[in-house]
PDB file of C-alpha atoms in Angstrom:
ATOM      1  CA  MET A   1      10.832  13.664 -55.685  1.00  0.00           C
ATOM      2  CA  GLN A   2      13.206  11.038 -54.201  1.00  0.00           C
ATOM      3  CA  GLN A   3      13.967  13.327 -51.258  1.00  0.00           C
ATOM      4  CA  ALA A   4      10.271  13.910 -50.697  1.00  0.00           C
ATOM      5  CA  LEU A   5       9.578  10.172 -50.812  1.00  0.00           C
ATOM      6  CA  ALA A   6      12.406   9.518 -48.344  1.00  0.00           C
ATOM      7  CA  LEU A   7      10.948  12.127 -45.991  1.00  0.00           C
ATOM      8  CA  CYS A   8       7.560  10.528 -46.384  1.00  0.00           C
ATOM      9  CA  LEU A   9       8.918   7.121 -45.396  1.00  0.00           C
ATOM     10  CA  VAL A  10      10.612   8.553 -42.306  1.00  0.00           C
ATOM     11  CA  VAL A  11       7.394  10.246 -41.240  1.00  0.00           C
ATOM     12  CA  ALA A  12       5.370   7.097 -41.975  1.00  0.00           C
ATOM     13  CA  GLU A  13       7.510   5.063 -39.573  1.00  0.00           C
ATOM     14  CA  THR A  14       6.302   7.188 -36.660  1.00  0.00           C
ATOM     15  CA  MET A  15       2.609   7.133 -37.568  1.00  0.00           C
ATOM     16  CA  TYR A  16      -0.215   4.628 -37.270  1.00  0.00           C
ATOM     17  CA  PRO A  17      -2.734   5.716 -39.892  1.00  0.00           C
ATOM     18  CA  GLN A  18      -6.141   4.108 -39.846  1.00  0.00           C
ATOM     19  CA  LEU A  19      -9.468   4.506 -41.584  1.00  0.00           C
ATOM     20  CA  THR A  20     -11.639   6.491 -39.202  1.00  0.00           C
ATOM     21  CA  ARG A  21     -14.644   7.443 -41.327  1.00  0.00           C
ATOM     22  CA  ILE A  22     -16.495   6.190 -44.423  1.00  0.00           C
ATOM     23  CA  ASN A  23     -19.024   8.478 -46.095  1.00  0.00           C
ATOM     24  CA  LEU A  24     -21.244   7.375 -48.968  1.00  0.00           C
ATOM     25  CA  TYR A  25     -23.467   9.617 -51.076  1.00  0.00           C
ATOM     26  CA  PRO A  26     -26.355   7.398 -52.272  1.00  0.00           C
ATOM     27  CA  ILE A  27     -27.906  10.205 -54.326  1.00  0.00           C
ATOM     28  CA  LYS A  28     -25.349  12.359 -56.100  1.00  0.00           C
ATOM     29  CA  SER A  29     -25.224  15.905 -54.632  1.00  0.00           C
ATOM     30  CA  LEU A  30     -27.396  15.083 -51.608  1.00  0.00           C
ATOM     31  CA  ASP A  31     -26.328  14.417 -48.016  1.00  0.00           C
ATOM     32  CA  PRO A  32     -23.899  11.645 -47.037  1.00  0.00           C
ATOM     33  CA  ILE A  33     -24.489   8.662 -44.831  1.00  0.00           C
ATOM     34  CA  GLY A  34     -21.775   7.443 -42.513  1.00  0.00           C
ATOM     35  CA  VAL A  35     -21.190   3.682 -42.564  1.00  0.00           C
ATOM     36  CA  SER A  36     -18.852   1.328 -40.732  1.00  0.00           C
ATOM     37  CA  GLU A  37     -17.942  -0.655 -43.850  1.00  0.00           C
ATOM     38  CA  ALA A  38     -18.202  -0.469 -47.635  1.00  0.00           C
ATOM     39  CA  VAL A  39     -17.890  -3.080 -50.382  1.00  0.00           C
ATOM     40  CA  VAL A  40     -15.587  -2.425 -53.349  1.00  0.00           C
ATOM     41  CA  LEU A  41     -17.272  -2.697 -56.772  1.00  0.00           C
ATOM     42  CA  HIS A  42     -15.727  -3.981 -60.026  1.00  0.00           C
ATOM     43  CA  THR A  43     -15.424  -0.374 -61.213  1.00  0.00           C
ATOM     44  CA  GLY A  44     -13.325   0.522 -58.168  1.00  0.00           C
ATOM     45  CA  GLY A  45     -16.053   2.583 -56.569  1.00  0.00           C
ATOM     46  CA  LEU A  46     -17.861   1.804 -53.326  1.00  0.00           C
ATOM     47  CA  SER A  47     -21.228   0.095 -53.248  1.00  0.00           C
ATOM     48  CA  HIS A  48     -24.094   2.625 -52.893  1.00  0.00           C
ATOM     49  CA  ASP A  49     -21.840   5.637 -53.463  1.00  0.00           C
ATOM     50  CA  ARG A  50     -23.408   7.980 -56.051  1.00  0.00           C
ATOM     51  CA  GLU A  51     -25.722   5.070 -56.927  1.00  0.00           C
ATOM     52  CA  TYR A  52     -28.459   7.471 -58.024  1.00  0.00           C
ATOM     53  CA  CYS A  53     -28.296  10.741 -59.914  1.00  0.00           C
ATOM     54  CA  LEU A  54     -30.796  13.319 -61.149  1.00  0.00           C
ATOM     55  CA  ARG A  55     -31.046  14.199 -64.853  1.00  0.00           C
ATOM     56  CA  ASP A  56     -32.768  16.974 -66.786  1.00  0.00           C
ATOM     57  CA  GLN A  57     -34.627  16.729 -70.098  1.00  0.00           C
ATOM     58  CA  GLN A  58     -31.316  16.763 -72.011  1.00  0.00           C
ATOM     59  CA  ASN A  59     -30.110  13.813 -69.900  1.00  0.00           C
ATOM     60  CA  VAL A  60     -27.529  16.061 -68.224  1.00  0.00           C
ATOM     61  CA  ILE A  61     -26.785  15.217 -64.603  1.00  0.00           C
ATOM     62  CA  VAL A  62     -28.317  17.802 -62.288  1.00  0.00           C
ATOM     63  CA  ASN A  63     -25.938  18.504 -59.427  1.00  0.00           C
ATOM     64  CA  SER A  64     -25.123  21.284 -56.988  1.00  0.00           C
ATOM     65  CA  LYS A  65     -23.083  23.108 -59.642  1.00  0.00           C
ATOM     66  CA  ILE A  66     -26.259  23.478 -61.706  1.00  0.00           C
ATOM     67  CA  ALA A  67     -29.109  23.623 -59.191  1.00  0.00           C
ATOM     68  CA  ASP A  68     -26.959  25.282 -56.465  1.00  0.00           C
ATOM     69  CA  GLU A  69     -28.984  26.616 -53.505  1.00  0.00           C
ATOM     70  CA  LYS A  70     -32.185  24.773 -54.352  1.00  0.00           C
ATOM     71  CA  LEU A  71     -30.549  21.352 -54.318  1.00  0.00           C
ATOM     72  CA  ILE A  72     -28.044  22.016 -51.547  1.00  0.00           C
ATOM     73  CA  SER A  73     -30.810  23.108 -49.150  1.00  0.00           C
ATOM     74  CA  ILE A  74     -32.475  19.664 -49.277  1.00  0.00           C
ATOM     75  CA  ARG A  75     -31.663  17.511 -46.254  1.00  0.00           C
ATOM     76  CA  SER A  76     -31.709  13.795 -46.959  1.00  0.00           C
ATOM     77  CA  GLU A  77     -31.585  10.571 -44.955  1.00  0.00           C
ATOM     78  CA  PHE A  78     -31.224   7.208 -46.682  1.00  0.00           C
ATOM     79  CA  ASN A  79     -31.566   3.827 -44.962  1.00  0.00           C
ATOM     80  CA  LEU A  80     -29.666   1.548 -47.332  1.00  0.00           C
ATOM     81  CA  GLY A  81     -30.948  -1.652 -45.749  1.00  0.00           C
ATOM     82  CA  LEU A  82     -34.626  -0.757 -46.032  1.00  0.00           C
ATOM     83  CA  GLY A  83     -34.476   1.647 -48.967  1.00  0.00           C
ATOM     84  CA  ASP A  84     -36.239   4.334 -46.940  1.00  0.00           C
ATOM     85  CA  LEU A  85     -35.483   7.869 -48.143  1.00  0.00           C
ATOM     86  CA  VAL A  86     -36.501  11.017 -46.283  1.00  0.00           C
ATOM     87  CA  LEU A  87     -36.148  14.440 -47.908  1.00  0.00           C
ATOM     88  CA  ARG A  88     -36.595  17.479 -45.678  1.00  0.00           C
ATOM     89  CA  THR A  89     -37.390  20.950 -46.996  1.00  0.00           C
ATOM     90  CA  ASP A  90     -39.151  24.025 -45.616  1.00  0.00           C
ATOM     91  CA  ASP A  91     -42.547  22.405 -46.226  1.00  0.00           C
ATOM     92  CA  GLY A  92     -41.724  19.373 -44.115  1.00  0.00           C
ATOM     93  CA  PRO A  93     -40.449  15.812 -44.549  1.00  0.00           C
ATOM     94  CA  HIS A  94     -41.211  13.714 -47.631  1.00  0.00           C
ATOM     95  CA  PHE A  95     -40.953   9.921 -47.507  1.00  0.00           C
ATOM     96  CA  PHE A  96     -40.097   7.479 -50.303  1.00  0.00           C
ATOM     97  CA  ARG A  97     -39.346   3.766 -50.518  1.00  0.00           C
ATOM     98  CA  MET A  98     -36.554   3.118 -53.005  1.00  0.00           C
ATOM     99  CA  PRO A  99     -36.357   1.888 -55.681  1.00  0.00           C
ATOM    100  CA  GLN A 100     -40.087   1.078 -55.713  1.00  0.00           C
ATOM    101  CA  GLU A 101     -41.196   4.732 -55.577  1.00  0.00           C
ATOM    102  CA  LYS A 102     -38.762   6.005 -58.200  1.00  0.00           C
ATOM    103  CA  HIS A 103     -41.500   7.710 -60.244  1.00  0.00           C
ATOM    104  CA  GLU A 104     -42.967   9.443 -57.193  1.00  0.00           C
ATOM    105  CA  LEU A 105     -39.494  10.737 -56.352  1.00  0.00           C
ATOM    106  CA  GLU A 106     -39.028  12.014 -59.912  1.00  0.00           C
ATOM    107  CA  LYS A 107     -42.319  13.909 -59.665  1.00  0.00           C
ATOM    108  CA  TRP A 108     -41.267  15.431 -56.357  1.00  0.00           C
ATOM    109  CA  PHE A 109     -37.896  16.627 -57.679  1.00  0.00           C
ATOM    110  CA  SER A 110     -39.512  17.936 -60.872  1.00  0.00           C
ATOM    111  CA  LYS A 111     -41.901  20.068 -58.846  1.00  0.00           C
ATOM    112  CA  TYR A 112     -39.282  21.202 -56.343  1.00  0.00           C
ATOM    113  CA  LEU A 113     -36.636  22.126 -58.930  1.00  0.00           C
ATOM    114  CA  GLY A 114     -39.127  23.540 -61.418  1.00  0.00           C
ATOM    115  CA  GLN A 115     -38.086  21.354 -64.355  1.00  0.00           C
ATOM    116  CA  PRO A 116     -38.644  17.777 -65.553  1.00  0.00           C
ATOM    117  CA  ILE A 117     -36.323  15.478 -63.611  1.00  0.00           C
ATOM    118  CA  SER A 118     -35.578  11.794 -64.105  1.00  0.00           C
ATOM    119  CA  LEU A 119     -33.699   9.514 -61.749  1.00  0.00           C
ATOM    120  CA  SER A 120     -30.925   7.219 -62.998  1.00  0.00           C
ATOM    121  CA  ARG A 121     -29.528   4.292 -61.045  1.00  0.00           C
ATOM    122  CA  ASN A 122     -26.299   2.325 -61.509  1.00  0.00           C
ATOM    123  CA  VAL A 123     -25.736  -0.357 -58.882  1.00  0.00           C
ATOM    124  CA  LEU A 124     -22.636  -1.645 -60.683  1.00  0.00           C
ATOM    125  CA  GLY A 125     -20.541   1.513 -60.536  1.00  0.00           C
ATOM    126  CA  GLY A 126     -22.559   4.559 -59.605  1.00  0.00           C
ATOM    127  CA  PHE A 127     -21.957   7.957 -61.190  1.00  0.00           C
ATOM    128  CA  PRO A 128     -18.442   9.046 -60.131  1.00  0.00           C
ATOM    129  CA  ASP A 129     -17.261  12.619 -60.539  1.00  0.00           C
ATOM    130  CA  ASP A 130     -14.115  11.415 -62.326  1.00  0.00           C
ATOM    131  CA  ASN A 131     -14.467   8.364 -64.567  1.00  0.00           C
ATOM    132  CA  LYS A 132     -10.672   8.045 -64.910  1.00  0.00           C
ATOM    133  CA  ALA A 133     -10.209   7.942 -61.141  1.00  0.00           C
ATOM    134  CA  SER A 134     -13.426   6.302 -60.042  1.00  0.00           C
ATOM    135  CA  GLY A 135     -12.198   5.027 -56.693  1.00  0.00           C
ATOM    136  CA  PRO A 136     -13.005   6.688 -53.364  1.00  0.00           C
ATOM    137  CA  THR A 137     -11.539  10.067 -52.448  1.00  0.00           C
ATOM    138  CA  LEU A 138      -9.241  10.106 -49.404  1.00  0.00           C
ATOM    139  CA  VAL A 139      -8.429  12.848 -46.935  1.00  0.00           C
ATOM    140  CA  SER A 140      -6.928  12.985 -43.459  1.00  0.00           C
ATOM    141  CA  THR A 141      -8.823  14.232 -40.427  1.00  0.00           C
ATOM    142  CA  ALA A 142      -5.957  16.655 -39.801  1.00  0.00           C
ATOM    143  CA  THR A 143      -6.414  18.087 -43.306  1.00  0.00           C
ATOM    144  CA  ILE A 144     -10.078  18.805 -42.585  1.00  0.00           C
ATOM    145  CA  GLU A 145      -9.156  20.454 -39.288  1.00  0.00           C
ATOM    146  CA  GLU A 146      -6.355  22.525 -40.838  1.00  0.00           C
ATOM    147  CA  THR A 147      -8.592  23.722 -43.659  1.00  0.00           C
ATOM    148  CA  ALA A 148     -11.309  24.784 -41.214  1.00  0.00           C
ATOM    149  CA  SER A 149      -8.735  26.896 -39.348  1.00  0.00           C
ATOM    150  CA  TRP A 150      -8.270  29.075 -42.439  1.00  0.00           C
ATOM    151  CA  PHE A 151     -11.789  30.485 -42.224  1.00  0.00           C
ATOM    152  CA  ASP A 152     -13.640  32.336 -39.477  1.00  0.00           C
ATOM    153  CA  GLY A 153     -16.949  30.763 -38.554  1.00  0.00           C
ATOM    154  CA  ILE A 154     -16.487  27.536 -40.539  1.00  0.00           C
ATOM    155  CA  THR A 155     -16.317  24.371 -38.455  1.00  0.00           C
ATOM    156  CA  THR A 156     -14.465  21.145 -39.110  1.00  0.00           C
ATOM    157  CA  GLU A 157     -17.763  19.385 -39.782  1.00  0.00           C
ATOM    158  CA  GLU A 158     -18.783  22.071 -42.275  1.00  0.00           C
ATOM    159  CA  ILE A 159     -15.518  21.629 -44.198  1.00  0.00           C
ATOM    160  CA  ARG A 160     -16.115  17.877 -44.146  1.00  0.00           C
ATOM    161  CA  ARG A 161     -19.597  18.381 -45.617  1.00  0.00           C
ATOM    162  CA  ARG A 162     -18.421  20.848 -48.251  1.00  0.00           C
ATOM    163  CA  PHE A 163     -15.621  18.696 -49.668  1.00  0.00           C
ATOM    164  CA  ARG A 164     -17.581  15.418 -49.575  1.00  0.00           C
ATOM    165  CA  CYS A 165     -14.747  12.888 -49.310  1.00  0.00           C
ATOM    166  CA  ASN A 166     -15.399   9.155 -49.022  1.00  0.00           C
ATOM    167  CA  LEU A 167     -12.581   7.979 -46.772  1.00  0.00           C
ATOM    168  CA  GLU A 168     -11.036   9.811 -43.836  1.00  0.00           C
ATOM    169  CA  ILE A 169      -7.687   8.783 -42.364  1.00  0.00           C
ATOM    170  CA  ASP A 170      -6.662   9.562 -38.780  1.00  0.00           C
ATOM    171  CA  GLY A 171      -3.311   9.285 -37.034  1.00  0.00           C
ATOM    172  CA  VAL A 172      -1.461  11.306 -39.674  1.00  0.00           C
ATOM    173  CA  PRO A 173      -0.570  14.997 -40.196  1.00  0.00           C
ATOM    174  CA  ALA A 174      -2.453  17.442 -42.377  1.00  0.00           C
ATOM    175  CA  PHE A 175      -2.178  16.755 -46.119  1.00  0.00           C
ATOM    176  CA  TRP A 176      -0.700  13.309 -45.519  1.00  0.00           C
ATOM    177  CA  GLU A 177      -2.748  12.160 -48.521  1.00  0.00           C
ATOM    178  CA  ASP A 178      -0.601  14.375 -50.789  1.00  0.00           C
ATOM    179  CA  HIS A 179       2.097  11.698 -50.876  1.00  0.00           C
ATOM    180  CA  LEU A 180      -0.281   9.183 -52.478  1.00  0.00           C
ATOM    181  CA  PHE A 181       0.403  10.554 -55.969  1.00  0.00           C
ATOM    182  CA  GLU A 182       3.391  11.670 -58.035  1.00  0.00           C
ATOM    183  CA  SER A 183       3.985  13.217 -61.459  1.00  0.00           C
ATOM    184  CA  THR A 184       6.256  10.405 -62.689  1.00  0.00           C
ATOM    185  CA  GLY A 185       6.374   6.680 -62.184  1.00  0.00           C
ATOM    186  CA  GLY A 186       2.653   5.911 -62.262  1.00  0.00           C
ATOM    187  CA  ASN A 187       0.182   5.487 -59.435  1.00  0.00           C
ATOM    188  CA  ILE A 188       1.218   4.866 -55.831  1.00  0.00           C
ATOM    189  CA  SER A 189      -0.148   1.678 -54.255  1.00  0.00           C
ATOM    190  CA  PHE A 190      -1.231   1.433 -50.626  1.00  0.00           C
ATOM    191  CA  ARG A 191      -3.495  -0.786 -48.557  1.00  0.00           C
ATOM    192  CA  ILE A 192      -6.475  -0.161 -46.355  1.00  0.00           C
ATOM    193  CA  GLY A 193      -7.037  -3.379 -44.460  1.00  0.00           C
ATOM    194  CA  ASP A 194      -6.653  -6.125 -47.067  1.00  0.00           C
ATOM    195  CA  THR A 195      -7.701  -3.900 -49.988  1.00  0.00           C
ATOM    196  CA  THR A 196      -5.112  -2.423 -52.353  1.00  0.00           C
ATOM    197  CA  LEU A 197      -5.793   1.062 -53.708  1.00  0.00           C
ATOM    198  CA  GLU A 198      -3.771   3.342 -55.963  1.00  0.00           C
ATOM    199  CA  GLY A 199      -3.419   7.077 -55.494  1.00  0.00           C
ATOM    200  CA  VAL A 200      -3.770   8.941 -58.791  1.00  0.00           C
ATOM    201  CA  LYS A 201      -3.819  12.720 -58.365  1.00  0.00           C
ATOM    202  CA  PRO A 202      -4.985  15.604 -56.189  1.00  0.00           C
ATOM    203  CA  CYS A 203      -8.737  16.125 -56.375  1.00  0.00           C
ATOM    204  CA  VAL A 204      -9.475  19.355 -58.250  1.00  0.00           C
ATOM    205  CA  ARG A 205     -12.424  21.197 -56.767  1.00  0.00           C
ATOM    206  CA  CYS A 206     -15.378  22.944 -58.389  1.00  0.00           C
ATOM    207  CA  ALA A 207     -17.153  26.065 -57.143  1.00  0.00           C
ATOM    208  CA  VAL A 208     -19.545  24.191 -54.840  1.00  0.00           C
ATOM    209  CA  PRO A 209     -17.332  24.064 -51.669  1.00  0.00           C
ATOM    210  CA  GLN A 210     -17.556  27.841 -51.359  1.00  0.00           C
ATOM    211  CA  ARG A 211     -21.279  27.423 -50.611  1.00  0.00           C
ATOM    212  CA  ASP A 212     -22.749  26.787 -47.179  1.00  0.00           C
ATOM    213  CA  SER A 213     -23.527  23.061 -47.112  1.00  0.00           C
ATOM    214  CA  PHE A 214     -26.969  23.610 -45.580  1.00  0.00           C
ATOM    215  CA  SER A 215     -28.294  26.730 -47.308  1.00  0.00           C
ATOM    216  CA  GLY A 216     -26.238  26.813 -50.503  1.00  0.00           C
ATOM    217  CA  GLU A 217     -25.471  30.469 -49.845  1.00  0.00           C
ATOM    218  CA  ILE A 218     -22.067  31.963 -50.685  1.00  0.00           C
ATOM    219  CA  LYS A 219     -21.221  33.818 -47.490  1.00  0.00           C
ATOM    220  CA  ASP A 220     -17.587  34.580 -48.358  1.00  0.00           C
ATOM    221  CA  SER A 221     -16.835  35.423 -51.991  1.00  0.00           C
ATOM    222  CA  SER A 222     -13.099  35.116 -51.273  1.00  0.00           C
ATOM    223  CA  PHE A 223     -13.325  31.471 -50.163  1.00  0.00           C
ATOM    224  CA  VAL A 224     -11.695  29.969 -53.258  1.00  0.00           C
ATOM    225  CA  LYS A 225      -8.931  32.595 -53.355  1.00  0.00           C
ATOM    226  CA  ILE A 226      -8.098  32.186 -49.664  1.00  0.00           C
ATOM    227  CA  PHE A 227      -8.200  28.411 -49.934  1.00  0.00           C
ATOM    228  CA  ALA A 228      -5.817  28.258 -52.905  1.00  0.00           C
ATOM    229  CA  GLN A 229      -3.400  30.712 -51.271  1.00  0.00           C
ATOM    230  CA  ARG A 230      -3.286  28.854 -47.954  1.00  0.00           C
ATOM    231  CA  ARG A 231      -3.124  25.484 -49.694  1.00  0.00           C
ATOM    232  CA  GLU A 232       0.003  26.532 -51.578  1.00  0.00           C
ATOM    233  CA  GLU A 233       1.558  28.048 -48.449  1.00  0.00           C
ATOM    234  CA  THR A 234       1.012  24.854 -46.454  1.00  0.00           C
ATOM    235  CA  LEU A 235       1.928  22.377 -49.192  1.00  0.00           C
ATOM    236  CA  PRO A 236       3.999  19.724 -47.375  1.00  0.00           C
ATOM    237  CA  ALA A 237       7.523  18.740 -48.395  1.00  0.00           C
ATOM    238  CA  TRP A 238       6.336  15.270 -49.447  1.00  0.00           C
ATOM    239  CA  ALA A 239       3.874  16.668 -52.014  1.00  0.00           C
ATOM    240  CA  ASP A 240       4.891  16.658 -55.692  1.00  0.00           C
ATOM    241  CA  ARG A 241       4.206  20.218 -56.877  1.00  0.00           C
ATOM    242  CA  GLU A 242       4.261  19.048 -60.487  1.00  0.00           C
ATOM    243  CA  CYS A 243       0.935  17.320 -59.840  1.00  0.00           C
ATOM    244  CA  PHE A 244      -0.778  20.650 -59.150  1.00  0.00           C
ATOM    245  CA  ASP A 245      -1.944  22.821 -62.042  1.00  0.00           C
ATOM    246  CA  HIS A 246      -3.334  25.082 -59.315  1.00  0.00           C
ATOM    247  CA  PHE A 247      -3.893  24.754 -55.586  1.00  0.00           C
ATOM    248  CA  TYR A 248      -7.672  24.666 -55.349  1.00  0.00           C
ATOM    249  CA  CYS A 249      -7.376  20.937 -54.651  1.00  0.00           C
ATOM    250  CA  LEU A 250      -8.214  18.864 -51.597  1.00  0.00           C
ATOM    251  CA  SER A 251      -8.062  15.094 -51.034  1.00  0.00           C
ATOM    252  CA  THR A 252      -6.652  12.392 -53.292  1.00  0.00           C
ATOM    253  CA  ASN A 253      -8.377  10.624 -56.178  1.00  0.00           C
ATOM    254  CA  SER A 254      -7.859   6.870 -56.321  1.00  0.00           C
ATOM    255  CA  VAL A 255      -8.479   3.801 -58.439  1.00  0.00           C
ATOM    256  CA  ILE A 256      -9.022   0.222 -57.307  1.00  0.00           C
ATOM    257  CA  SER A 257      -8.288  -2.750 -59.539  1.00  0.00           C
ATOM    258  CA  GLN A 258     -11.075  -5.134 -60.552  1.00  0.00           C
ATOM    259  CA  SER A 259      -9.155  -7.848 -58.715  1.00  0.00           C
ATOM    260  CA  GLU A 260     -10.127  -6.132 -55.446  1.00  0.00           C
ATOM    261  CA  ALA A 261     -13.876  -6.276 -56.169  1.00  0.00           C
ATOM    262  CA  GLY A 262     -15.847  -7.701 -53.276  1.00  0.00           C
ATOM    263  CA  ARG A 263     -13.320  -6.697 -50.639  1.00  0.00           C
ATOM    264  CA  VAL A 264     -14.621  -4.692 -47.710  1.00  0.00           C
ATOM    265  CA  LEU A 265     -13.215  -1.466 -46.287  1.00  0.00           C
ATOM    266  CA  GLN A 266     -13.934  -1.124 -42.571  1.00  0.00           C
ATOM    267  CA  VAL A 267     -13.599   1.719 -40.097  1.00  0.00           C
ATOM    268  CA  GLY A 268     -10.548   0.900 -37.985  1.00  0.00           C
ATOM    269  CA  ASP A 269      -8.598  -0.684 -40.845  1.00  0.00           C
ATOM    270  CA  ALA A 270      -4.882   0.092 -40.856  1.00  0.00           C
ATOM    271  CA  VAL A 271      -3.547   2.129 -43.777  1.00  0.00           C
ATOM    272  CA  VAL A 272      -0.202   0.837 -45.056  1.00  0.00           C
ATOM    273  CA  LEU A 273       2.080   2.109 -47.820  1.00  0.00           C
TER     274      LEU A 273
END
C-alpha cells in the first residue's frame, strides 16, 4: 500500500484535478439535474440530493431495482428554485408544483406503477443509498469514458446516467478516485474547494446499471460480467485490492463531517489531497 500511495503522490504532482460536474437526484431513482453548486448538509449529503423517495404500502422504498422498466422509463425535470416538476411518459407531460402538490403526485405514481405509492421527503439528509457513507459519490470523467469504451453502442453519457454519480472530477486519469480509500488506516481526507471530504470505499453496484437508462431494458445480459472482468483488468496500481470484495464497483463513496455543513461545492473547484 505504501508503494501505491507513493505512486499516487507522484502522479498527483503532474495533475490539476478539478470538479467539473455536479449531479443531484431530487427524487430517488428519477433523472438527475446538473447544478453549478451544491450545499453540504449536516448529514454529509448534498442539499436536494435524494430529497424525495417513493414508498409502497409496506413503507419500503420503491426504486429502480424494484420497479425496473416502469420507473426507469419516466423522464423527469425538476426546477429546484420554483419547485416545478415535470414527468414525461408515453401519454405526455404531467406537471406538479412541489411540495404543495404532493398528494396529486402520489396519486399519479400510484396509478402509473399500479400500486399505492406515498412520497417521503427529508430536507435534512435525503435518502442516501448507503447510510454509513452518506456523502456524495465521486468519479473521474476519464473513468466514465474508459467504462463506455468497454461496450459497443453505449455512449459516455449513457454510462454517466447509468451509474448516477454526484461529483465528477476532470484533469485526472481513469479510476483516479480509487486512491481515495484504503483497507487500513481509516478514511482518506481530501478537499474540493474549501470543503474537506473523506473517501471511504469503492461503490458497490446493484443490477440497475445493466439497464438502458431511458427504457429500462436489458439489452446485453453480459453487462455485469464484462464490466467486472474489465474493471479487474484495468485496476490501477494505486488502488488497494483489499478494498474490493468483487470488481462490480465504480466510483468512490465518501463522508463529510458535520463541521463542513453549510459549505458549498462549486463546479471549477480544485481537488486537493
